[in-house]
Coordinates of C-alpha atoms in Angstrom, one line a residue:
X1 CA -7.1 -13.7 -37.4
X2 CA -9.2 -11.2 -35.5
X3 CA -7.9 -11.5 -32.0
X4 CA -11.3 -10.8 -30.1
X5 CA -11.7 -9.6 -26.5
X6 CA -8.8 -8.6 -24.3
X7 CA -5.3 -9.6 -25.0
X8 CA -2.7 -9.0 -22.4
X9 CA 0.7 -7.8 -23.2
X10 CA 2.3 -11.4 -23.4
X11 CA -0.6 -12.3 -25.7
X12 CA -3.0 -13.8 -23.1
X13 CA -6.7 -13.9 -23.9
X14 CA -9.3 -14.4 -20.8
X15 CA -12.3 -14.5 -22.8
X16 CA -14.4 -13.4 -25.6
X17 CA -16.0 -10.2 -24.9
X18 CA -18.8 -8.5 -27.0
X19 CA -19.5 -5.5 -24.7
X20 CA -17.6 -2.7 -23.9
X21 CA -17.0 -2.3 -19.9
X22 CA -18.5 1.3 -19.0
X23 CA -15.7 4.0 -18.2
X24 CA -17.5 5.6 -15.5
X25 CA -18.4 4.4 -12.0
X26 CA -22.0 3.5 -12.5
X27 CA -23.5 6.8 -11.2
X28 CA -25.5 9.2 -13.8
X29 CA -23.2 11.8 -14.9
X30 CA -26.3 14.3 -14.4
X31 CA -26.5 13.3 -11.0
X32 CA -23.0 13.4 -9.9
X33 CA -22.1 15.3 -7.1
X34 CA -25.7 16.2 -6.1
X35 CA -27.0 13.0 -4.6
X36 CA -26.4 11.2 -1.2
X37 CA -25.5 8.2 -3.4
X38 CA -22.4 10.1 -5.0
X39 CA -21.5 11.0 -1.4
X40 CA -21.6 7.6 -0.2
X41 CA -19.6 6.5 -3.4
X42 CA -16.8 8.9 -2.6
X43 CA -16.8 8.2 1.1
X44 CA -16.5 4.5 0.5
X45 CA -14.5 2.4 3.2
X46 CA -11.9 1.3 0.6
X47 CA -12.0 4.4 -1.2
X48 CA -9.1 6.8 -1.9
X49 CA -10.7 10.0 0.1
X50 CA -11.5 7.9 2.9
X51 CA -7.8 6.5 3.0
X52 CA -6.6 10.1 2.7
X53 CA -8.6 11.5 5.6
X54 CA -7.6 8.4 7.7
X55 CA -3.9 9.1 7.3
X56 CA -4.5 12.7 8.1
X57 CA -6.4 11.9 11.2
X58 CA -3.6 9.6 12.4
X59 CA -1.4 12.7 11.9
X60 CA -3.7 14.9 13.8
X61 CA -4.0 12.3 16.9
X62 CA -0.4 12.2 16.8
X63 CA 0.1 15.8 17.2
X64 CA -3.0 16.2 19.5
X65 CA -1.4 13.8 22.3
X66 CA 2.0 15.6 21.7
X67 CA 0.4 18.9 22.6
X68 CA -1.6 17.9 25.6
X69 CA 1.5 17.7 27.8
X70 CA 2.6 21.0 26.8
X71 CA 0.0 22.6 29.2
X72 CA 1.9 20.9 32.2
X73 CA 4.8 23.6 31.3
X74 CA 2.6 26.7 31.9
X75 CA 3.1 27.3 35.5
X76 CA 6.6 28.9 36.6
X77 CA 8.2 29.4 39.8
X78 CA 9.4 32.9 40.7
X79 CA 12.4 32.0 43.2
X80 CA 13.1 35.6 44.1
X81 CA 9.5 36.4 45.0
X82 CA 8.2 32.8 45.9
X83 CA 5.5 32.9 43.9
X84 CA 3.4 31.2 41.1
X85 CA 3.0 32.6 37.5
X86 CA 1.9 31.4 34.1
X87 CA 3.6 31.3 31.2
X88 CA 1.3 33.6 28.9
X89 CA 3.0 32.9 25.5
X90 CA 3.1 29.3 25.8
X91 CA -0.4 29.3 27.3
X92 CA -1.7 31.1 23.9
X93 CA 0.4 28.8 21.7
X94 CA -0.6 25.5 23.2
X95 CA -4.3 26.6 23.3
X96 CA -4.2 27.5 19.7
X97 CA -2.5 23.9 18.8
X98 CA -5.0 22.1 20.7
X99 CA -8.0 24.0 19.2
X100 CA -6.8 22.9 15.6
X101 CA -6.6 19.2 16.7
X102 CA -10.0 19.5 18.3
X103 CA -11.2 20.7 15.2
X104 CA -10.0 17.5 13.5
X105 CA -11.8 15.4 16.0
X106 CA -15.1 17.3 15.3
X107 CA -14.8 17.0 11.7
X108 CA -13.9 13.3 12.1
X109 CA -17.2 12.9 14.3
X110 CA -19.3 14.4 11.5
X111 CA -17.8 11.6 9.0
X112 CA -18.3 8.8 11.3
X113 CA -22.3 9.8 10.8
X114 CA -21.9 10.0 7.1
X115 CA -19.4 7.4 5.8
X116 CA -20.7 3.9 5.3
X117 CA -19.4 1.3 7.7
X118 CA -17.7 -1.9 6.6
X119 CA -19.0 -4.7 9.0
X120 CA -17.4 -7.7 6.8
X121 CA -15.0 -8.0 4.0
X122 CA -17.8 -7.7 1.5
X123 CA -20.7 -6.1 3.8
X124 CA -20.8 -2.4 3.6
X125 CA -23.8 -0.5 5.6
X126 CA -25.1 2.6 4.0
X127 CA -28.1 3.4 5.7
X128 CA -28.0 6.4 7.5
X129 CA -29.6 5.1 11.0
X130 CA -27.5 1.9 11.1
X131 CA -24.3 4.1 10.5
X132 CA -25.2 6.2 13.3
X133 CA -26.3 3.5 15.6
X134 CA -22.9 1.4 14.7
X135 CA -20.9 4.6 15.7
X136 CA -22.9 5.7 18.7
X137 CA -22.4 1.9 20.3
X138 CA -18.5 2.1 19.5
X139 CA -16.2 5.1 19.5
X140 CA -18.6 7.9 20.0
X141 CA -18.5 8.4 23.8
X142 CA -14.6 8.1 23.5
X143 CA -14.4 10.9 20.7
X144 CA -16.4 12.9 23.0
X145 CA -14.2 12.7 26.1
X146 CA -11.2 13.1 23.7
X147 CA -12.2 16.5 22.7
X148 CA -13.3 18.0 25.8
X149 CA -11.4 21.2 26.6
X150 CA -10.0 20.0 30.1
X151 CA -6.4 20.9 30.1
X152 CA -6.9 24.3 28.7
X153 CA -9.6 25.0 31.2
X154 CA -8.2 23.3 34.5
X155 CA -4.4 23.6 34.2
X156 CA -4.3 27.5 34.6
X157 CA -7.4 27.0 37.3
X158 CA -5.2 24.4 39.2
X159 CA -2.4 27.1 39.8
X160 CA -4.5 30.3 39.7
X161 CA -5.8 29.5 43.2
X162 CA -3.3 29.6 46.4
X163 CA -5.9 29.5 49.0
X164 CA -4.4 27.0 51.6
X165 CA -3.4 23.5 52.2
X166 CA -7.0 22.4 51.6
X167 CA -6.7 23.4 48.2
X168 CA -3.9 21.0 47.4
X169 CA -6.3 18.1 47.5
X170 CA -8.6 19.8 45.0
X171 CA -5.5 20.2 42.9
X172 CA -4.8 16.8 42.8
X173 CA -8.3 15.8 41.8
X174 CA -7.8 18.2 39.0
X175 CA -4.7 16.9 38.0
X176 CA -6.1 13.4 37.9
X177 CA -9.0 14.6 35.6
X178 CA -6.3 16.1 33.4
X179 CA -4.6 12.6 33.1
X180 CA -7.7 10.9 32.6
X181 CA -8.7 12.9 29.7
X182 CA -5.1 11.7 27.8
X183 CA -6.3 8.1 28.1
X184 CA -8.8 8.2 25.2
X185 CA -6.7 10.5 23.1
X186 CA -4.0 8.1 23.2
X187 CA -6.4 5.1 22.8
X188 CA -8.0 6.8 19.7
X189 CA -4.8 7.4 18.3
X190 CA -3.9 3.6 18.6
X191 CA -7.3 2.6 17.1
X192 CA -7.1 5.0 13.9
X193 CA -3.4 3.7 13.5
X194 CA -4.6 0.2 13.9
X195 CA -7.3 0.9 11.4
X196 CA -5.2 2.4 8.7
X197 CA -2.4 -0.4 9.2
X198 CA -5.3 -3.3 8.8
X199 CA -5.8 -2.0 5.3
X200 CA -2.2 -2.5 4.1
X201 CA -1.4 -5.8 2.6
X202 CA 2.2 -5.1 2.3
X203 CA 3.8 -7.1 5.2
X204 CA 7.2 -5.7 5.0
X205 CA 5.5 -2.1 5.4
X206 CA 3.4 -3.3 8.2
X207 CA 6.2 -4.3 10.4
X208 CA 8.1 -1.2 9.6
X209 CA 5.1 0.9 10.5
X210 CA 4.6 -1.2 13.9
X211 CA 8.2 -0.5 14.5
X212 CA 8.0 3.4 13.9
X213 CA 4.8 3.2 16.3
X214 CA 6.8 1.3 18.8
X215 CA 9.5 4.0 18.9
X216 CA 6.8 6.8 19.0
X217 CA 5.3 5.5 21.9
X218 CA 8.7 5.5 23.7
X219 CA 9.2 9.3 22.8
X220 CA 5.8 10.1 23.7
X221 CA 5.9 8.4 27.0
X222 CA 9.0 10.1 27.9
X223 CA 7.6 13.2 26.8
X224 CA 4.7 12.9 29.0
X225 CA 6.5 11.7 32.1
X226 CA 8.7 14.5 31.6
X227 CA 6.1 16.9 31.5
X228 CA 4.4 15.2 34.6
X229 CA 7.9 15.8 36.4
X230 CA 7.7 19.1 35.8
X231 CA 4.2 19.8 37.0
X232 CA 4.7 17.5 40.3
X233 CA 8.1 19.2 40.9
X234 CA 6.2 22.8 41.0
X235 CA 3.5 20.8 43.1
X236 CA 5.9 19.6 45.8
X237 CA 7.4 23.3 46.0
X238 CA 4.1 24.8 46.4
X239 CA 3.0 22.4 49.0
X240 CA 6.4 22.9 50.9
X241 CA 5.4 26.6 50.8
X242 CA 2.0 25.9 52.3
X243 CA 3.1 23.6 55.0
X244 CA 5.7 26.5 55.9
X245 CA 3.2 29.0 55.8
X246 CA 0.8 27.5 58.2
X247 CA 4.1 27.3 60.9
X248 CA 4.7 31.1 60.4
X249 CA 2.6 33.6 61.7
X250 CA 1.2 36.3 59.5
X251 CA 1.7 34.1 56.2
X252 CA -1.1 34.6 53.8
X253 CA -1.4 31.4 51.4
X254 CA -3.1 33.6 48.5
X255 CA 0.1 35.7 48.2
X256 CA 1.9 33.1 46.7
X257 CA 0.5 33.9 43.4
X258 CA 2.6 36.5 41.5
X259 CA -0.4 38.6 41.0
X260 CA -1.0 39.0 44.5
X261 CA 2.6 38.5 45.9
X262 CA 2.6 40.3 49.4
X263 CA 4.7 40.1 52.4
X264 CA 8.3 38.8 53.2
X265 CA 8.7 35.0 52.1
X266 CA 12.3 34.7 53.1
X267 CA 11.5 32.2 56.0
X268 CA 10.9 29.8 52.8
X269 CA 14.4 29.8 52.2
X270 CA 15.0 27.8 55.2
X271 CA 12.2 25.4 55.4
X272 CA 12.1 24.6 51.7
X273 CA 15.4 25.1 51.2
X274 CA 17.0 23.0 47.9
X275 CA 20.8 24.3 48.0
X276 CA 21.6 22.4 50.0
X277 CA 18.5 20.5 50.6
X278 CA 17.1 19.7 54.3
X279 CA 15.4 16.3 54.2
X280 CA 14.5 16.7 57.9
X281 CA 12.1 19.5 57.3
X282 CA 11.0 18.7 53.7
X283 CA 12.2 15.9 51.5
X284 CA 11.6 17.0 47.5
X285 CA 12.5 13.3 46.6
X286 CA 12.8 12.8 42.8
X287 CA 12.0 16.4 42.2
X288 CA 14.8 18.0 43.9
X289 CA 16.7 17.8 40.2
X290 CA 14.0 20.1 38.8
X291 CA 14.3 22.7 41.7
X292 CA 18.0 22.5 41.7
X293 CA 18.6 23.1 38.0
X294 CA 16.2 26.0 37.9
X295 CA 14.0 24.0 35.3
X296 CA 10.7 25.3 37.1
X297 CA 11.8 28.7 37.2
X298 CA 12.9 29.2 33.6
X299 CA 10.6 30.6 30.8
X300 CA 13.2 29.3 28.3
X301 CA 10.7 26.6 27.0
X302 CA 13.1 24.7 24.6
X303 CA 15.6 24.5 27.5
X304 CA 13.0 23.0 30.0
X305 CA 11.5 20.9 27.7
X306 CA 14.6 19.3 26.4
X307 CA 15.7 18.7 30.2
X308 CA 12.4 17.1 31.1
X309 CA 12.3 15.0 27.8
X310 CA 15.6 13.5 28.6
X311 CA 14.6 12.9 32.3
X312 CA 11.7 11.0 31.1
X313 CA 13.6 8.9 28.4
X314 CA 16.4 8.2 30.8
X315 CA 14.6 7.0 33.5
X316 CA 11.7 4.9 31.3
X317 CA 14.7 3.2 29.7
X318 CA 16.1 2.3 33.0
X319 CA 12.7 1.2 34.3
X320 CA 13.0 3.8 37.1
X321 CA 15.8 1.9 38.8
X322 CA 18.0 5.1 39.5
X323 CA 15.0 6.9 41.3
X324 CA 15.6 7.8 44.9
X325 CA 12.2 8.6 46.1
X326 CA 11.0 10.0 49.2
X327 CA 8.2 8.4 51.5
X328 CA 5.6 10.6 49.7
X329 CA 3.0 8.2 48.6
X330 CA 2.2 10.0 45.3
X331 CA 5.9 10.3 44.5
X332 CA 6.2 6.7 44.9
X333 CA 3.1 6.0 43.0
X334 CA 4.5 8.0 40.0
X335 CA 7.9 6.3 40.2
X336 CA 5.9 2.8 40.2
X337 CA 4.1 4.2 37.1
X338 CA 7.3 5.0 35.4
X339 CA 8.7 1.6 36.2
X340 CA 5.6 -0.2 34.8
X341 CA 5.3 2.0 31.6
X342 CA 9.1 1.2 30.9
X343 CA 8.5 -2.5 31.3
X344 CA 5.2 -2.5 29.3
X345 CA 6.7 -0.6 26.5
X346 CA 10.0 -2.9 26.5
X347 CA 7.5 -6.2 26.3
X348 CA 5.4 -4.8 23.3
X349 CA 8.8 -3.8 21.7
X350 CA 9.8 -7.6 22.2
X351 CA 6.4 -8.9 21.1
X352 CA 6.6 -6.8 17.8
X353 CA 10.1 -8.0 17.3
X354 CA 9.3 -11.8 17.9
X355 CA 6.3 -11.2 15.9
X356 CA 8.6 -9.8 13.0
X357 CA 10.7 -12.7 13.3
X358 CA 8.1 -15.4 12.8
X359 CA 6.7 -13.4 10.0
X360 CA 10.0 -12.9 8.3
X361 CA 10.7 -16.5 8.8
X362 CA 7.3 -17.5 7.5
X363 CA 7.6 -15.6 4.5
X364 CA 10.8 -16.7 3.8
X365 CA 9.7 -20.4 3.9
X366 CA 6.8 -19.3 1.5
X367 CA 9.2 -17.6 -0.9
X368 CA 11.3 -20.8 -1.0
X369 CA 8.2 -22.8 -1.5
X370 CA 6.9 -20.7 -4.1
X371 CA 10.3 -20.8 -5.7
X372 CA 10.0 -24.6 -6.0
X373 CA 6.8 -24.6 -7.2
X374 CA 7.7 -22.1 -9.9
X375 CA 10.8 -23.8 -10.8
X376 CA 8.8 -27.1 -10.9
X377 CA 6.1 -25.6 -13.2
X378 CA 9.0 -24.2 -15.7
X379 CA 10.5 -27.5 -15.7
X380 CA 7.1 -29.2 -16.8
X381 CA 6.8 -26.2 -19.5
X382 CA 10.5 -27.4 -20.7
X383 CA 9.6 -31.0 -20.8
X384 CA 6.1 -30.4 -22.8
X385 CA 7.9 -28.4 -25.4
X386 CA 10.7 -31.2 -25.4
X387 CA 13.6 -28.6 -25.1
X388 CA 17.1 -30.0 -25.3
X389 CA 19.2 -29.9 -22.0
X390 CA 21.4 -27.0 -22.9
X391 CA 18.4 -24.9 -23.4
X392 CA 16.8 -26.2 -20.2
X393 CA 20.0 -25.6 -18.3
X394 CA 20.0 -21.9 -19.3
X395 CA 16.3 -21.6 -19.1
X396 CA 16.4 -23.0 -15.1
X397 CA 19.4 -20.4 -14.4
X398 CA 17.5 -17.6 -15.5
X399 CA 14.4 -18.3 -13.9
X400 CA 16.3 -19.0 -10.5
X401 CA 18.1 -15.7 -10.6
X402 CA 14.9 -13.9 -11.6
X403 CA 13.2 -15.6 -8.6
X404 CA 16.0 -14.8 -6.2
X405 CA 15.4 -11.1 -6.9
X406 CA 12.1 -11.6 -6.0
X407 CA 10.5 -10.7 -9.4
X408 CA 7.2 -12.2 -10.0
X409 CA 7.2 -14.9 -12.9
X410 CA 4.4 -16.5 -14.6
X411 CA 5.6 -20.3 -14.6
X412 CA 3.1 -21.2 -17.3
X413 CA 4.5 -18.7 -19.7
X414 CA 8.0 -18.3 -18.9
X415 CA 9.2 -17.3 -22.3
X416 CA 8.6 -13.6 -22.0
X417 CA 10.7 -13.4 -18.8
X418 CA 13.8 -14.9 -20.5
X419 CA 16.9 -13.0 -21.9
X420 CA 16.3 -12.0 -25.7
X421 CA 18.9 -14.2 -26.9
X422 CA 17.6 -17.4 -25.0
X423 CA 14.0 -16.3 -26.3
X424 CA 15.5 -16.4 -29.9
X425 CA 17.1 -19.9 -29.4
X426 CA 13.8 -21.3 -27.7
X427 CA 11.7 -19.8 -30.8
X428 CA 14.0 -21.2 -33.4
X429 CA 13.7 -24.7 -31.9
X430 CA 10.1 -24.8 -31.5
X431 CA 9.1 -23.1 -34.5
X432 CA 11.4 -23.8 -37.4
X433 CA 10.1 -27.5 -37.5
X434 CA 6.4 -25.7 -38.1
X435 CA 7.5 -23.5 -40.5
X436 CA 9.3 -26.4 -42.4
X437 CA 5.6 -27.9 -42.9
X438 CA 4.5 -25.0 -44.9
X439 CA 4.8 -25.6 -48.5
X440 CA 7.6 -23.7 -50.4
X441 CA 9.3 -22.6 -47.1
X442 CA 10.9 -25.8 -46.0
X443 CA 13.9 -25.4 -48.5
X444 CA 14.1 -21.8 -48.0
X445 CA 16.2 -21.3 -44.7
X446 CA 16.8 -17.7 -45.1
X447 CA 13.4 -16.7 -45.5
X448 CA 12.3 -19.1 -42.9
X449 CA 14.7 -17.7 -40.4
X450 CA 13.3 -14.0 -41.3
X451 CA 9.6 -15.2 -40.7
X452 CA 10.7 -16.9 -37.5
X453 CA 12.3 -13.9 -36.1
X454 CA 8.8 -12.2 -36.4
X455 CA 6.7 -14.6 -34.8
X456 CA 5.4 -13.9 -31.5
X457 CA 4.4 -15.8 -28.6
X458 CA 0.5 -15.9 -27.9
X459 CA -1.4 -17.8 -25.2
X460 CA -5.2 -18.4 -25.3
X461 CA -7.6 -19.8 -22.3
X462 CA -9.6 -22.5 -23.0
X463 CA -12.9 -22.3 -25.2
X464 CA -11.8 -19.1 -26.4
X465 CA -12.6 -17.8 -29.8
X466 CA -9.5 -17.1 -31.9
X467 CA -11.2 -16.0 -35.1
X468 CA -14.9 -16.1 -36.3
X469 CA -16.4 -17.0 -39.6
X470 CA -16.5 -13.7 -41.7
X471 CA -13.9 -11.9 -39.5
X472 CA -10.6 -10.7 -41.1
X473 CA -7.8 -13.0 -41.0
X474 CA -5.1 -11.0 -39.5
X475 CA -2.5 -13.8 -38.0
X476 CA -1.2 -17.3 -38.9
X477 CA -1.1 -19.5 -35.7
X478 CA 1.7 -22.1 -35.2
X479 CA 0.6 -24.4 -32.2
X480 CA 3.2 -25.6 -30.0
X481 CA 0.8 -26.6 -27.2
X482 CA -2.9 -27.4 -26.9
X483 CA -5.9 -28.4 -29.3
X484 CA -8.1 -25.8 -31.5
X485 CA -11.3 -26.8 -33.3
X486 CA -11.4 -25.2 -36.8
X487 CA -14.9 -25.6 -38.2
X488 CA -17.3 -24.1 -40.6
X489 CA -21.1 -24.0 -40.8
X490 CA -23.4 -23.8 -43.8
X491 CA -27.0 -23.8 -44.3
X492 CA -28.8 -25.0 -47.5
X493 CA -31.4 -22.1 -47.4
X494 CA -34.1 -24.6 -45.9
X495 CA -33.2 -24.2 -42.2
X496 CA -30.9 -27.1 -42.4
X497 CA -27.5 -26.2 -40.7
X498 CA -24.4 -28.7 -41.1
X499 CA -21.2 -28.1 -39.4
X500 CA -17.8 -29.7 -40.5
X501 CA -15.0 -29.6 -37.7
X502 CA -11.1 -29.9 -37.9
X503 CA -9.2 -30.7 -35.0
X504 CA -5.6 -28.9 -35.1
X505 CA -3.5 -30.5 -32.3
X506 CA 0.2 -29.7 -31.3
X507 CA 2.8 -29.1 -34.2
X508 CA 0.3 -28.0 -36.7
X509 CA -0.5 -24.6 -38.0
X510 CA -3.6 -22.7 -39.6
X511 CA -4.3 -19.5 -41.3
X512 CA -2.2 -20.1 -44.3
X513 CA -4.4 -17.8 -46.5
X514 CA -2.6 -15.0 -45.1
X515 CA 0.4 -16.1 -46.6
X516 CA -1.3 -15.9 -50.0
X517 CA -2.3 -12.4 -49.2
X518 CA 1.1 -11.4 -48.3
X519 CA 3.1 -13.2 -51.2
X520 CA 0.7 -13.0 -54.0
X521 CA -0.6 -9.3 -53.4
X522 CA 3.0 -8.6 -53.5
X523 CA 3.7 -10.1 -56.9
X524 CA 0.3 -8.7 -58.2
X525 CA 1.4 -5.1 -57.5
X526 CA 4.6 -5.7 -59.0
X527 CA 2.7 -6.5 -62.3
X528 CA 0.9 -3.4 -62.1
X529 CA 3.8 -1.3 -63.1
X530 CA 3.2 -0.1 -66.5
X531 CA 5.4 2.4 -68.2
X532 CA 7.4 3.2 -64.9
X533 CA 4.2 4.2 -63.1
X534 CA 2.7 2.4 -60.2
X535 CA -1.0 1.9 -60.5
X536 CA -1.5 -0.1 -57.1
X537 CA 0.1 -0.1 -53.8
X538 CA 3.7 -1.9 -53.8
X539 CA 2.9 -3.7 -50.5
X540 CA -0.1 -6.0 -49.4
X541 CA -2.6 -3.5 -48.1
X542 CA -4.2 -4.3 -44.5
X543 CA -7.5 -3.4 -45.9
X544 CA -7.6 -6.3 -48.1
X545 CA -6.9 -8.9 -45.6
X546 CA -8.6 -12.0 -46.5
X547 CA -11.9 -13.1 -44.6
X548 CA -11.8 -16.3 -42.8
X549 CA -14.1 -18.9 -44.1
X550 CA -13.9 -20.9 -40.7
X551 CA -14.2 -20.4 -37.1
X552 CA -11.3 -21.1 -34.9
X553 CA -11.9 -21.8 -31.0
X554 CA -9.8 -23.5 -28.5
X555 CA -10.8 -26.6 -26.9
X556 CA -7.9 -26.5 -24.0
X557 CA -5.3 -24.0 -23.3
X558 CA -3.3 -23.1 -26.1
X559 CA 0.2 -21.9 -26.7
X560 CA 1.6 -20.9 -29.9
X561 CA 3.4 -18.3 -32.3
X562 CA 1.7 -16.0 -34.4
X563 CA 2.8 -14.3 -37.9
X564 CA 0.9 -11.0 -37.6
X565 CA -0.2 -9.4 -40.9
X566 CA 1.5 -6.4 -39.9
X567 CA 4.8 -8.4 -39.6
X568 CA 4.0 -10.2 -42.7
X569 CA 3.6 -6.9 -44.4
X570 CA 7.2 -5.8 -43.2
X571 CA 8.7 -8.8 -44.5
X572 CA 7.4 -8.4 -47.9
X573 CA 7.6 -4.6 -48.1
X574 CA 11.3 -4.2 -47.1
X575 CA 12.7 -7.0 -49.8
X576 CA 15.5 -7.7 -47.4
X577 CA 16.8 -10.7 -49.3
X578 CA 16.4 -12.0 -52.7
X579 CA 14.6 -15.0 -51.0
X580 CA 11.4 -12.8 -50.5
X581 CA 11.4 -12.0 -54.0
X582 CA 11.9 -15.6 -55.0
X583 CA 9.4 -17.0 -52.9
X584 CA 6.8 -14.7 -54.1
X585 CA 7.5 -15.8 -57.8
X586 CA 7.4 -19.4 -56.6
X587 CA 4.1 -18.8 -54.7
X588 CA 2.7 -17.2 -57.5
X589 CA 3.5 -20.1 -60.0
X590 CA 2.5 -22.6 -57.6
X591 CA -1.0 -21.2 -57.2
X592 CA -1.2 -20.6 -61.0
X593 CA -0.4 -23.9 -61.8
X594 CA -3.1 -25.1 -59.3
X595 CA -5.6 -22.9 -60.6
X596 CA -4.8 -24.3 -64.4
X597 CA -4.9 -27.8 -63.0
X598 CA -8.5 -27.0 -61.5
X599 CA -9.6 -25.4 -65.0
X600 CA -8.5 -28.4 -67.2
X601 CA -10.2 -30.9 -64.9
X602 CA -13.6 -29.0 -64.9
X603 CA -13.2 -28.6 -68.8

């Protein structure tokens, strides 16, 4: 029996396929890598290259939003000279990191003009103008705002001039601009993460990614708030200097810049005192801790970063309840921002947790429902095959255990999922009655068991060809479920074609010619031993398989067991038992007598 088409590992055949599936991607090999079509193919929205880039871009965005707050640590207070300096080493490092992430943004903008756009589940836009139009109307403006070099330009400017109290208002405006640019960068990170996560169908992985993202938002918010706290602490101290300077004759505000530090500033120790603080003259509020700890005067970046990060995390987690603010309006707004951010992140976490619990409950119910359906289908399979109660109990116990381990089970074909010994029991129960219907096998229990052990389960879809007329017959099929049409088409040479069909149902078999090939060929080759020399092959030759004289096609789905030609060849060649030799002899004499009977009748 020639097994045509594709056969799965468990013997399932989907359909009869004549043509070979092309192994390439449909692109002419001579044009690969040289045309825009090939580029578009490689940048397919569901392709591996774009998925890898999306992952890299998410990582880049994560680094970018983590780098930006580092610019707020650039100014450093020199408490001895009462002047402001910049940490040049940190400035160079931060600008280099920011430039690298900006290059990733630029590359992503270029790709957005090249990559096909997936507008629906099955609709992919490849037209260059439509791709550009879609991007320009969506994320282009946000991406441009995200890559503007605002922090690396404005932060040094903010603290490079100390020209009096009027410049304090300009510094507030520049600080607002720096904060504003942070919004599109965080939003771009969220959208990139959402896009990457939306392509994932693994529910458990989605939940864990959401949990990780929620945790990252807490860490990021703590980092940002700590950096702003550091920056605003310096803002408040320099503001105090300017106010004191206006009340001190001969004070020059520009002298507060360390490069131009002139004059005696000892008067600031009284007016802007932090040890102890004089709240009647100037109240530093929530920024007093940064001044008293010496954080704003340190160039030890790891030390001041850790301290500011802890301040941000502590107050974000407590929703800012422990903050003792002054009456300064911007300080109060900053405290309100901390409280609101903490509340929003907490609600976001609770929402994700609730969603996870709902999804987990829903998935658990679906698993239980699926288990019941599969157990029901397996029970129907047992009932169709009329298996005894003890075997049914073993099957259901094993199937339930497999399903509880969340392993996939094909309920219509449960046999491959069962343990070996149980499969053998089921095979003996189903196949031995069929084998006993074969002439000369019904009385030879030893050979019958040997053949039964070599049978393999096979499954066919409806209207599938099992073997065609004129093809090698390489298997004998024993049908346990379903209906097979076995037919022959003949012509009389005058254009008239006639067909004869036979319906083979459950409990029958076909392909008995294979047994004739195995046993009779084995006996013929034994007779070719002359004077101790072997003139032929001692075993049946696969090159001499019988040719099918009929076509076998399934009418319904068919389940059964097949004795493959190679397995029969193994049984005959190994001579494991005397039963094989005796059955060969019996088979030979049976066909010889039949042949003589036909000859005598014709005479």
